[in-house]
PDB file of C-alpha atoms and ligand atoms in Angstrom:
ATOM      1  CA  MET C   1     267.016 204.568  92.851  1.00 44.00           C
ATOM      2  CA  SER C   2     268.950 205.074  89.224  1.00 47.00           C
ATOM      3  CA  THR C   3     267.669 202.704  86.928  1.00 53.00           C
ATOM      4  CA  SER C   4     270.864 203.066  84.738  1.00 63.00           C
ATOM      5  CA  LEU C   5     271.920 200.011  83.124  1.00 72.00           C
ATOM      6  CA  ARG C   6     275.517 200.402  82.673  1.00 80.00           C
ATOM      7  CA  PRO C   7     278.337 200.730  86.004  1.00 85.00           C
ATOM      8  CA  GLU C   8     279.791 203.367  86.802  1.00 89.00           C
ATOM      9  CA  ALA C   9     283.435 202.718  84.900  1.00 92.00           C
ATOM     10  CA  GLY C  10     285.529 200.926  87.664  1.00 94.00           C
ATOM     11  CA  VAL C  11     283.248 200.855  89.840  1.00 94.00           C
ATOM     12  CA  THR C  12     282.403 197.028  90.692  1.00 96.00           C
ATOM     13  CA  PRO C  13     278.686 195.706  90.093  1.00 97.00           C
ATOM     14  CA  PRO C  14     276.318 194.143  92.056  1.00 97.00           C
ATOM     15  CA  ARG C  15     276.707 190.749  91.668  1.00 98.00           C
ATOM     16  CA  CYS C  16     274.866 188.295  91.273  1.00 98.00           C
ATOM     17  CA  LEU C  17     274.705 184.497  90.705  1.00 99.00           C
ATOM     18  CA  THR C  18     272.742 182.025  88.727  1.00 99.00           C
ATOM     19  CA  ILE C  19     271.929 177.883  90.205  1.00 98.00           C
ATOM     20  CA  ALA C  20     270.888 176.220  87.131  1.00 98.00           C
ATOM     21  CA  GLY C  21     271.728 174.149  84.137  1.00 98.00           C
ATOM     22  CA  SER C  22     273.699 174.600  81.025  1.00 98.00           C
ATOM     23  CA  ASP C  23     271.575 175.102  77.664  1.00 98.00           C
ATOM     24  CA  SER C  24     273.833 174.626  74.668  1.00 98.00           C
ATOM     25  CA  GLY C  25     271.508 176.263  72.750  1.00 98.00           C
ATOM     26  CA  GLY C  26     271.964 179.073  74.084  1.00 98.00           C
ATOM     27  CA  GLY C  27     268.751 180.303  74.561  1.00 98.00           C
ATOM     28  CA  ALA C  28     267.167 178.974  77.935  1.00 98.00           C
ATOM     29  CA  GLY C  29     269.361 178.359  81.544  1.00 98.00           C
ATOM     30  CA  LEU C  30     272.426 179.782  82.568  1.00 98.00           C
ATOM     31  CA  GLN C  31     273.450 180.698  79.398  1.00 98.00           C
ATOM     32  CA  ALA C  32     269.877 183.504  79.722  1.00 98.00           C
ATOM     33  CA  ASP C  33     270.636 184.294  83.349  1.00 98.00           C
ATOM     34  CA  LEU C  34     274.063 185.745  82.613  1.00 98.00           C
ATOM     35  CA  ARG C  35     272.794 187.879  79.533  1.00 98.00           C
ATOM     36  CA  THR C  36     269.720 188.994  81.339  1.00 98.00           C
ATOM     37  CA  PHE C  37     271.982 190.632  84.838  1.00 98.00           C
ATOM     38  CA  PHE C  38     274.947 191.297  81.622  1.00 96.00           C
ATOM     39  CA  ALA C  39     272.020 193.602  80.811  1.00 95.00           C
ATOM     40  CA  CYS C  40     270.796 194.307  83.424  1.00 96.00           C
ATOM     41  CA  GLY C  41     273.797 196.110  84.763  1.00 95.00           C
ATOM     42  CA  VAL C  42     274.400 193.168  87.085  1.00 97.00           C
ATOM     43  CA  HIS C  43     278.180 190.835  87.276  1.00 98.00           C
ATOM     44  CA  GLY C  44     276.678 187.429  87.026  1.00 98.00           C
ATOM     45  CA  MET C  45     277.996 183.864  88.110  1.00 98.00           C
ATOM     46  CA  THR C  46     277.004 180.830  87.892  1.00 99.00           C
ATOM     47  CA  ALA C  47     276.824 177.470  90.401  1.00 99.00           C
ATOM     48  CA  ILE C  48     275.774 174.413  87.327  1.00 98.00           C
ATOM     49  CA  THR C  49     274.090 171.930  88.301  1.00 98.00           C
ATOM     50  CA  ALA C  50     273.973 170.118  84.992  1.00 98.00           C
ATOM     51  CA  VAL C  51     274.935 170.820  81.190  1.00 98.00           C
ATOM     52  CA  THR C  52     272.378 170.125  78.922  1.00 98.00           C
ATOM     53  CA  VAL C  53     273.374 168.510  75.014  1.00 98.00           C
ATOM     54  CA  GLN C  54     270.419 170.801  73.112  1.00 97.00           C
ATOM     55  CA  ASN C  55     269.438 172.651  70.215  1.00 97.00           C
ATOM     56  CA  SER C  56     266.117 174.780  69.504  1.00 96.00           C
ATOM     57  CA  VAL C  57     264.668 170.967  69.003  1.00 95.00           C
ATOM     58  CA  ALA C  58     265.220 169.216  71.873  1.00 95.00           C
ATOM     59  CA  VAL C  59     267.293 168.193  74.522  1.00 96.00           C
ATOM     60  CA  THR C  60     268.546 164.704  73.984  1.00 97.00           C
ATOM     61  CA  GLY C  61     270.977 164.284  76.696  1.00 97.00           C
ATOM     62  CA  VAL C  62     272.101 165.490  80.220  1.00 97.00           C
ATOM     63  CA  VAL C  63     274.701 165.619  82.105  1.00 98.00           C
ATOM     64  CA  GLU C  64     275.186 166.155  86.443  1.00 98.00           C
ATOM     65  CA  LEU C  65     276.918 167.039  87.825  1.00 98.00           C
ATOM     66  CA  PRO C  66     278.338 166.388  91.941  1.00 98.00           C
ATOM     67  CA  PRO C  67     276.478 167.788  94.297  1.00 98.00           C
ATOM     68  CA  GLU C  68     279.102 168.820  96.128  1.00 98.00           C
ATOM     69  CA  THR C  69     280.873 170.111  93.050  1.00 98.00           C
ATOM     70  CA  VAL C  70     277.579 172.744  92.678  1.00 98.00           C
ATOM     71  CA  ALA C  71     277.243 173.215  95.955  1.00 98.00           C
ATOM     72  CA  ALA C  72     281.465 173.948  96.656  1.00 99.00           C
ATOM     73  CA  GLN C  73     280.586 176.651  92.757  1.00 98.00           C
ATOM     74  CA  ILE C  74     278.043 178.267  95.782  1.00 98.00           C
ATOM     75  CA  ARG C  75     280.776 178.452  98.769  1.00 98.00           C
ATOM     76  CA  ALA C  76     283.112 180.444  96.327  1.00 98.00           C
ATOM     77  CA  VAL C  77     281.939 182.845  94.913  1.00 98.00           C
ATOM     78  CA  ALA C  78     279.497 184.077  97.793  1.00 98.00           C
ATOM     79  CA  THR C  79     282.941 183.705 100.510  1.00 98.00           C
ATOM     80  CA  ASP C  80     285.435 185.454  98.060  1.00 98.00           C
ATOM     81  CA  ILE C  81     282.730 187.966  95.737  1.00 98.00           C
ATOM     82  CA  GLY C  82     280.060 188.115  96.960  1.00 98.00           C
ATOM     83  CA  VAL C  83     277.200 188.074  96.782  1.00 98.00           C
ATOM     84  CA  HIS C  84     273.757 190.416  96.433  1.00 98.00           C
ATOM     85  CA  ALA C  85     270.717 187.596  94.830  1.00 98.00           C
ATOM     86  CA  ALA C  86     270.860 184.759  94.020  1.00 99.00           C
ATOM     87  CA  LYS C  87     267.620 182.394  92.067  1.00 98.00           C
ATOM     88  CA  THR C  88     268.098 178.870  90.430  1.00 98.00           C
ATOM     89  CA  GLY C  89     266.549 177.451  87.780  1.00 98.00           C
ATOM     90  CA  MET C  90     267.642 173.469  86.646  1.00 98.00           C
ATOM     91  CA  LEU C  91     267.743 171.915  89.925  1.00 98.00           C
ATOM     92  CA  ALA C  92     268.376 168.338  87.924  1.00 97.00           C
ATOM     93  CA  SER C  93     267.587 166.139  91.411  1.00 97.00           C
ATOM     94  CA  THR C  94     267.361 165.331  95.148  1.00 98.00           C
ATOM     95  CA  PRO C  95     270.664 165.093  96.010  1.00 98.00           C
ATOM     96  CA  ILE C  96     271.225 168.154  93.827  1.00 98.00           C
ATOM     97  CA  ILE C  97     268.765 169.938  95.531  1.00 98.00           C
ATOM     98  CA  GLU C  98     270.143 169.162  98.945  1.00 98.00           C
ATOM     99  CA  ALA C  99     274.349 169.606  98.508  1.00 98.00           C
ATOM    100  CA  ILE C 100     272.012 173.883  97.464  1.00 98.00           C
ATOM    101  CA  ALA C 101     269.661 174.083 100.338  1.00 98.00           C
ATOM    102  CA  GLU C 102     273.232 173.209 102.864  1.00 98.00           C
ATOM    103  CA  ALA C 103     275.282 175.633 100.536  1.00 98.00           C
ATOM    104  CA  CYS C 104     273.217 178.291 100.570  1.00 98.00           C
ATOM    105  CA  ASP C 105     271.911 178.129 104.736  1.00 98.00           C
ATOM    106  CA  GLU C 106     275.789 178.418 105.094  1.00 98.00           C
ATOM    107  CA  VAL C 107     276.667 181.486 102.669  1.00 98.00           C
ATOM    108  CA  GLY C 108     272.909 183.339 104.530  1.00 98.00           C
ATOM    109  CA  ILE C 109     271.113 182.941 100.021  1.00 98.00           C
ATOM    110  CA  GLY C 110     267.123 182.864 101.084  1.00 98.00           C
ATOM    111  CA  ARG C 111     267.805 183.737 105.151  1.00 97.00           C
ATOM    112  CA  ASP C 112     270.188 188.157 104.514  1.00 95.00           C
ATOM    113  CA  ILE C 113     270.386 187.154 100.178  1.00 98.00           C
ATOM    114  CA  PRO C 114     267.504 187.242  98.303  1.00 98.00           C
ATOM    115  CA  PHE C 115     266.938 184.580  96.744  1.00 98.00           C
ATOM    116  CA  VAL C 116     264.750 183.910  93.227  1.00 99.00           C
ATOM    117  CA  VAL C 117     262.881 180.064  92.905  1.00 98.00           C
ATOM    118  CA  ASP C 118     262.474 180.101  89.234  1.00 98.00           C
ATOM    119  CA  PRO C 119     260.547 175.898  89.751  1.00 97.00           C
ATOM    120  CA  VAL C 120     262.380 174.938  86.290  1.00 96.00           C
ATOM    121  CA  ALA C 121     260.440 170.959  85.836  1.00 94.00           C
ATOM    122  CA  ALA C 122     261.087 171.048  81.625  1.00 94.00           C
ATOM    123  CA  SER C 123     261.638 172.789  78.829  1.00 92.00           C
ATOM    124  CA  MET C 124     259.322 174.062  75.788  1.00 88.00           C
ATOM    125  CA  GLY C 125     258.974 170.702  74.334  1.00 89.00           C
ATOM    126  CA  GLY C 126     258.337 168.725  77.096  1.00 91.00           C
ATOM    127  CA  ASP C 127     261.973 167.173  77.977  1.00 92.00           C
ATOM    128  CA  PRO C 128     262.893 166.755  82.405  1.00 92.00           C
ATOM    129  CA  LEU C 129     264.803 168.985  83.985  1.00 96.00           C
ATOM    130  CA  LEU C 130     263.856 167.841  86.573  1.00 94.00           C
ATOM    131  CA  ALA C 131     263.609 163.941  87.873  1.00 92.00           C
ATOM    132  CA  ASP C 132     260.477 163.260  89.235  1.00 92.00           C
ATOM    133  CA  SER C 133     261.524 161.857  92.076  1.00 94.00           C
ATOM    134  CA  ALA C 134     262.507 165.456  92.529  1.00 95.00           C
ATOM    135  CA  LEU C 135     259.726 167.342  93.761  1.00 95.00           C
ATOM    136  CA  ASP C 136     259.202 166.810  97.875  1.00 96.00           C
ATOM    137  CA  ALA C 137     262.501 167.298  97.794  1.00 97.00           C
ATOM    138  CA  PHE C 138     262.375 171.016  95.544  1.00 97.00           C
ATOM    139  CA  ARG C 139     259.507 172.101  97.273  1.00 97.00           C
ATOM    140  CA  LYS C 140     260.332 171.138 101.267  1.00 98.00           C
ATOM    141  CA  LEU C 141     263.559 172.650 100.054  1.00 98.00           C
ATOM    142  CA  MET C 142     263.828 175.127  97.939  1.00 98.00           C
ATOM    143  CA  PHE C 143     260.275 176.946  99.171  1.00 98.00           C
ATOM    144  CA  PRO C 144     260.793 177.501 102.520  1.00 98.00           C
ATOM    145  CA  ARG C 145     264.096 179.843 101.698  1.00 98.00           C
ATOM    146  CA  ALA C 146     262.812 181.155  98.758  1.00 98.00           C
ATOM    147  CA  THR C 147     262.333 184.600  99.132  1.00 98.00           C
ATOM    148  CA  LEU C 148     260.361 185.077  95.818  1.00 98.00           C
ATOM    149  CA  ILE C 149     258.889 181.563  93.492  1.00 98.00           C
ATOM    150  CA  THR C 150     257.601 182.399  90.333  1.00 98.00           C
ATOM    151  CA  PRO C 151     255.862 179.342  88.310  1.00 98.00           C
ATOM    152  CA  ASN C 152     253.732 179.083  85.228  1.00 97.00           C
ATOM    153  CA  LEU C 153     251.544 177.142  85.367  1.00 97.00           C
ATOM    154  CA  ASP C 154     252.982 174.536  83.857  1.00 96.00           C
ATOM    155  CA  GLU C 155     254.473 173.956  87.451  1.00 96.00           C
ATOM    156  CA  VAL C 156     251.773 174.818  89.281  1.00 97.00           C
ATOM    157  CA  ARG C 157     249.922 172.240  88.096  1.00 96.00           C
ATOM    158  CA  LEU C 158     252.660 170.081  89.140  1.00 95.00           C
ATOM    159  CA  LEU C 159     252.784 170.890  92.028  1.00 95.00           C
ATOM    160  CA  THR C 160     250.286 171.918  94.004  1.00 95.00           C
ATOM    161  CA  GLY C 161     248.155 169.540  91.311  1.00 96.00           C
ATOM    162  CA  ILE C 162     246.125 172.908  90.831  1.00 97.00           C
ATOM    163  CA  ASP C 163     244.443 173.151  87.482  1.00 97.00           C
ATOM    164  CA  VAL C 164     244.184 177.307  87.080  1.00 97.00           C
ATOM    165  CA  LYS C 165     241.269 178.213  84.636  1.00 96.00           C
ATOM    166  CA  ASP C 166     240.643 182.067  84.963  1.00 95.00           C
ATOM    167  CA  ARG C 167     241.960 184.269  87.711  1.00 94.00           C
ATOM    168  CA  SER C 168     240.478 183.096  90.764  1.00 95.00           C
ATOM    169  CA  GLY C 169     242.345 180.182  90.259  1.00 97.00           C
ATOM    170  CA  GLN C 170     245.420 182.093  90.258  1.00 97.00           C
ATOM    171  CA  ARG C 171     244.515 183.271  93.298  1.00 98.00           C
ATOM    172  CA  ASP C 172     243.991 179.932  95.008  1.00 98.00           C
ATOM    173  CA  ALA C 173     247.664 178.566  93.421  1.00 98.00           C
ATOM    174  CA  ALA C 174     248.963 181.356  95.258  1.00 98.00           C
ATOM    175  CA  ARG C 175     247.291 181.168  98.700  1.00 98.00           C
ATOM    176  CA  ALA C 176     248.292 177.301  97.964  1.00 98.00           C
ATOM    177  CA  LEU C 177     252.520 177.439  97.171  1.00 98.00           C
ATOM    178  CA  TYR C 178     252.301 180.166  99.843  1.00 98.00           C
ATOM    179  CA  GLU C 179     251.503 177.553 102.601  1.00 98.00           C
ATOM    180  CA  TYR C 180     255.016 175.762 101.285  1.00 98.00           C
ATOM    181  CA  GLY C 181     256.885 178.397 103.244  1.00 98.00           C
ATOM    182  CA  PRO C 182     258.162 181.014 100.753  1.00 98.00           C
ATOM    183  CA  LYS C 183     257.948 184.190 101.276  1.00 98.00           C
ATOM    184  CA  TRP C 184     256.406 185.701  97.950  1.00 98.00           C
ATOM    185  CA  VAL C 185     254.489 183.771  95.684  1.00 98.00           C
ATOM    186  CA  LEU C 186     254.601 185.258  91.937  1.00 98.00           C
ATOM    187  CA  VAL C 187     251.888 183.102  90.066  1.00 98.00           C
ATOM    188  CA  LYS C 188     252.518 184.032  85.832  1.00 98.00           C
ATOM    189  CA  GLY C 189     249.491 184.229  84.288  1.00 97.00           C
ATOM    190  CA  GLY C 190     250.727 183.898  80.398  1.00 94.00           C
ATOM    191  CA  HIS C 191     250.198 180.116  80.115  1.00 93.00           C
ATOM    192  CA  LEU C 192     246.492 181.251  80.060  1.00 94.00           C
ATOM    193  CA  TRP C 193     245.643 180.884  76.838  1.00 92.00           C
ATOM    194  CA  SER C 194     242.380 181.762  77.268  1.00 91.00           C
ATOM    195  CA  ASP C 195     243.215 185.879  78.969  1.00 93.00           C
ATOM    196  CA  PRO C 196     243.909 188.294  75.940  1.00 93.00           C
ATOM    197  CA  ARG C 197     246.114 189.529  78.296  1.00 96.00           C
ATOM    198  CA  CYS C 198     249.150 188.452  80.022  1.00 96.00           C
ATOM    199  CA  VAL C 199     248.594 189.434  84.171  1.00 97.00           C
ATOM    200  CA  ASP C 200     250.785 188.097  86.943  1.00 98.00           C
ATOM    201  CA  LEU C 201     250.249 187.861  90.337  1.00 98.00           C
ATOM    202  CA  LEU C 202     252.395 188.345  93.046  1.00 98.00           C
ATOM    203  CA  TYR C 203     251.065 187.870  96.616  1.00 98.00           C
ATOM    204  CA  ASP C 204     253.162 187.767 100.351  1.00 98.00           C
ATOM    205  CA  GLY C 205     250.119 186.742 102.698  1.00 98.00           C
ATOM    206  CA  SER C 206     247.970 189.032 102.761  1.00 98.00           C
ATOM    207  CA  GLU C 207     247.772 190.944  99.705  1.00 98.00           C
ATOM    208  CA  PHE C 208     247.424 190.863  95.488  1.00 98.00           C
ATOM    209  CA  ILE C 209     249.233 192.363  93.311  1.00 98.00           C
ATOM    210  CA  GLU C 210     248.081 191.756  89.882  1.00 98.00           C
ATOM    211  CA  TYR C 211     251.062 193.006  86.772  1.00 98.00           C
ATOM    212  CA  GLU C 212     249.570 193.296  83.467  1.00 97.00           C
ATOM    213  CA  GLY C 213     250.807 192.858  80.221  1.00 97.00           C
ATOM    214  CA  PRO C 214     250.030 191.892  76.263  1.00 97.00           C
ATOM    215  CA  ARG C 215     249.497 188.689  75.510  1.00 97.00           C
ATOM    216  CA  TYR C 216     251.400 187.870  71.815  1.00 96.00           C
ATOM    217  CA  ASP C 217     250.790 185.337  69.620  1.00 94.00           C
ATOM    218  CA  GLN C 218     254.723 184.945  69.643  1.00 94.00           C
ATOM    219  CA  PRO C 219     255.575 180.901  68.816  1.00 94.00           C
ATOM    220  CA  HIS C 220     259.930 181.690  70.205  1.00 96.00           C
ATOM    221  CA  THR C 221     259.318 181.771  73.918  1.00 96.00           C
ATOM    222  CA  HIS C 222     262.058 179.956  74.939  1.00 97.00           C
ATOM    223  CA  GLY C 223     264.035 180.692  78.323  1.00 97.00           C
ATOM    224  CA  SER C 224     261.046 183.392  78.904  1.00 97.00           C
ATOM    225  CA  GLY C 225     260.462 182.337  82.659  1.00 98.00           C
ATOM    226  CA  ASP C 226     264.625 181.749  83.657  1.00 98.00           C
ATOM    227  CA  THR C 227     264.857 185.466  81.142  1.00 98.00           C
ATOM    228  CA  MET C 228     261.722 186.563  84.050  1.00 98.00           C
ATOM    229  CA  ALA C 229     263.450 185.825  87.241  1.00 98.00           C
ATOM    230  CA  SER C 230     266.648 186.723  86.553  1.00 98.00           C
ATOM    231  CA  SER C 231     265.762 189.473  85.508  1.00 98.00           C
ATOM    232  CA  ILE C 232     263.713 190.036  89.078  1.00 98.00           C
ATOM    233  CA  SER C 233     267.619 189.080  90.608  1.00 98.00           C
ATOM    234  CA  SER C 234     268.918 191.465  89.400  1.00 98.00           C
ATOM    235  CA  ARG C 235     266.738 194.532  91.109  1.00 98.00           C
ATOM    236  CA  LEU C 236     266.239 192.557  94.057  1.00 98.00           C
ATOM    237  CA  ALA C 237     270.533 192.578  93.414  1.00 98.00           C
ATOM    238  CA  ARG C 238     270.172 196.769  93.987  1.00 96.00           C
ATOM    239  CA  GLY C 239     268.367 196.935  96.985  1.00 97.00           C
ATOM    240  CA  GLU C 240     264.138 196.675  95.442  1.00 98.00           C
ATOM    241  CA  SER C 241     261.766 195.807  96.807  1.00 98.00           C
ATOM    242  CA  VAL C 242     259.805 192.023  95.337  1.00 98.00           C
ATOM    243  CA  PRO C 243     257.096 194.110  94.333  1.00 98.00           C
ATOM    244  CA  GLU C 244     259.257 197.137  92.589  1.00 98.00           C
ATOM    245  CA  ALA C 245     261.343 194.388  91.243  1.00 98.00           C
ATOM    246  CA  VAL C 246     258.963 192.210  89.741  1.00 98.00           C
ATOM    247  CA  GLU C 247     257.755 195.933  88.279  1.00 98.00           C
ATOM    248  CA  PHE C 248     260.968 196.099  86.675  1.00 98.00           C
ATOM    249  CA  GLY C 249     260.814 192.003  85.741  1.00 98.00           C
ATOM    250  CA  LYS C 250     258.018 192.397  84.409  1.00 98.00           C
ATOM    251  CA  ARG C 251     258.354 195.234  81.284  1.00 97.00           C
ATOM    252  CA  TYR C 252     262.087 193.583  81.733  1.00 97.00           C
ATOM    253  CA  ILE C 253     259.891 189.887  79.793  1.00 98.00           C
ATOM    254  CA  THR C 254     257.557 191.692  77.757  1.00 97.00           C
ATOM    255  CA  ARG C 255     259.644 193.833  75.910  1.00 97.00           C
ATOM    256  CA  ALA C 256     261.690 191.181  75.404  1.00 97.00           C
ATOM    257  CA  VAL C 257     258.900 188.390  73.869  1.00 97.00           C
ATOM    258  CA  ALA C 258     257.419 191.263  71.336  1.00 97.00           C
ATOM    259  CA  ASP C 259     261.381 190.655  70.067  1.00 97.00           C
ATOM    260  CA  ALA C 260     262.507 187.394  70.064  1.00 98.00           C
ATOM    261  CA  TYR C 261     263.688 185.881  67.023  1.00 97.00           C
ATOM    262  CA  PRO C 262     263.354 182.634  65.408  1.00 98.00           C
ATOM    263  CA  LEU C 263     266.388 179.858  65.767  1.00 97.00           C
ATOM    264  CA  GLY C 264     267.334 176.999  63.980  1.00 97.00           C
ATOM    265  CA  ALA C 265     264.454 174.723  63.282  1.00 96.00           C
ATOM    266  CA  GLY C 266     262.071 174.618  66.776  1.00 95.00           C
ATOM    267  CA  HIS C 267     262.026 177.391  69.796  1.00 93.00           C
ATOM    268  CA  GLY C 268     263.865 180.404  68.816  1.00 97.00           C
ATOM    269  CA  PRO C 269     264.729 183.160  72.543  1.00 98.00           C
ATOM    270  CA  VAL C 270     262.888 186.177  73.558  1.00 98.00           C
ATOM    271  CA  SER C 271     265.748 189.040  73.615  1.00 97.00           C
ATOM    272  CA  GLY C 272     267.361 190.869  75.193  1.00 92.00           C
ATOM    273  CA  PHE C 273     268.736 193.196  72.758  1.00 92.00           C
ATOM    274  CA  TRP C 274     266.172 195.639  72.831  1.00 88.00           C
ATOM    275  CA  ARG C 275     268.575 196.755  75.503  1.00 88.00           C
ATOM    276  CA  ILE C 276     272.142 197.204  73.763  1.00 86.00           C
ATOM    277  CA  SER C 277     272.276 200.836  72.779  1.00 77.00           C
ATOM    278  CA  GLU C 278     274.828 201.649  69.592  1.00 77.00           C
ATOM    279  CA  ASP C 279     276.781 204.246  71.239  1.00 77.00           C
ATOM    280  CA  PRO C 280     279.840 204.284  68.837  1.00 76.00           C
ATOM    281  CA  VAL C 281     283.352 202.009  70.052  1.00 75.00           C
TER     282      VAL C 281
HETATM  283  O1  PXL O   1     264.006 177.926  80.516  1.00 82.85           O
HETATM  284  C1  PXL O   1     263.582 176.658  81.260  1.00 82.85           C
HETATM  285  C2  PXL O   1     265.381 176.159  80.796  1.00 82.85           C
HETATM  286  C3  PXL O   1     266.009 176.219  82.531  1.00 82.85           C
HETATM  287  N1  PXL O   1     266.796 175.901  81.997  1.00 82.85           N
HETATM  288  C4  PXL O   1     267.879 174.860  81.299  1.00 82.85           C
HETATM  289  C5  PXL O   1     266.975 174.537  79.665  1.00 82.85           C
HETATM  290  C6  PXL O   1     265.204 174.760  80.248  1.00 82.85           C
HETATM  291  C7  PXL O   1     264.440 174.974  79.214  1.00 82.85           C
HETATM  292  O2  PXL O   1     265.109 173.827  78.750  1.00 82.85           O
HETATM  293  O3  PXL O   1     267.264 173.957  78.900  1.00 82.85           O
HETATM  294  C8  PXL O   1     269.260 173.958  81.151  1.00 82.85           C
END
C-alpha cells in the first residue's frame, strides 16, 4: 500500500476518532492524537471526555464532560463523517466508560471499525486520569470491544497485578490481558528499564511478535503512549493489518522520542515534527 503522507488534493482522507481528554499544555491527550493523525495523513476527530488543567509540571485540575455529551460526540461524527478507526485515551470515570461502550456499539466501533484502547490511568507525574473505581468498568467494557490494547508496564501492573521484570513476564502479562477479550494485546516494553532495547510484544492469543527499537536516554516522553496509539490507529484506518500498523507505530514513536524537545520546567513532549517537509509555500 501507499505510504504517502499527503492525501490527494480534494480527496477526503481516512478519518480517525480519538475519545480522549484535553491536555492544556499540548503535549499529550487529544492534542497529541490530532497532531499525530495529521502527520499520518488522516483526518482527526475528537470525542472529548475531560478537560485537564495542566502544564509540563503537573495536572492541577480536571473537569469531566457529561457522559451523554461524550456519547453524543461519537454518534455525531460517526453518523455523518464516518470513522475508519477509533482510539481511546483518558476516559476519567465509570459513567463515561459506560456511555462510550453504548455509543460504540451503536455505530460499530470495535465491531466493523478498528478500535485501539490505550488504558491511560495516570500522567507522567502520577496525577490520576482514571478513577480507581473505574478500573473494573474499563476492563469489562473497553477490553472486549478492543481490536488492540496498548498498555505500558505501569498500566499492566494496575490492570493485572503482574510486575513485569523481563521478556517472559511481558508474555505472561500479554496472556493475562488477552483473557479480558481484546483481539490483540501490545505490551510495551519502554518501562522495562533494565532492557537496553525497547521491545514491544504483540499477542493475538496464539503467536507473539516482537518489535524492537533503540532505548534513548530521553526525559521528554510526555504523550508517547497517545502518539503511538494514534499512529497505529491511522494505519488501521487505511486498512492495514494490526501487525503492519504496529510496525509503523513503533517506527513512528521511535522517531518521535528521538526528536522530543524540552518544554516548560517539567517533561517535554515527543515530537512529530520529523514528518514535516520543507516544501516552499
Ligand atoms: O499521556 C497520557 C495522557 C492522556 N491524556 C491526557 C493526559 C495524559 C498525560 O498526561 O494529560 C489528557
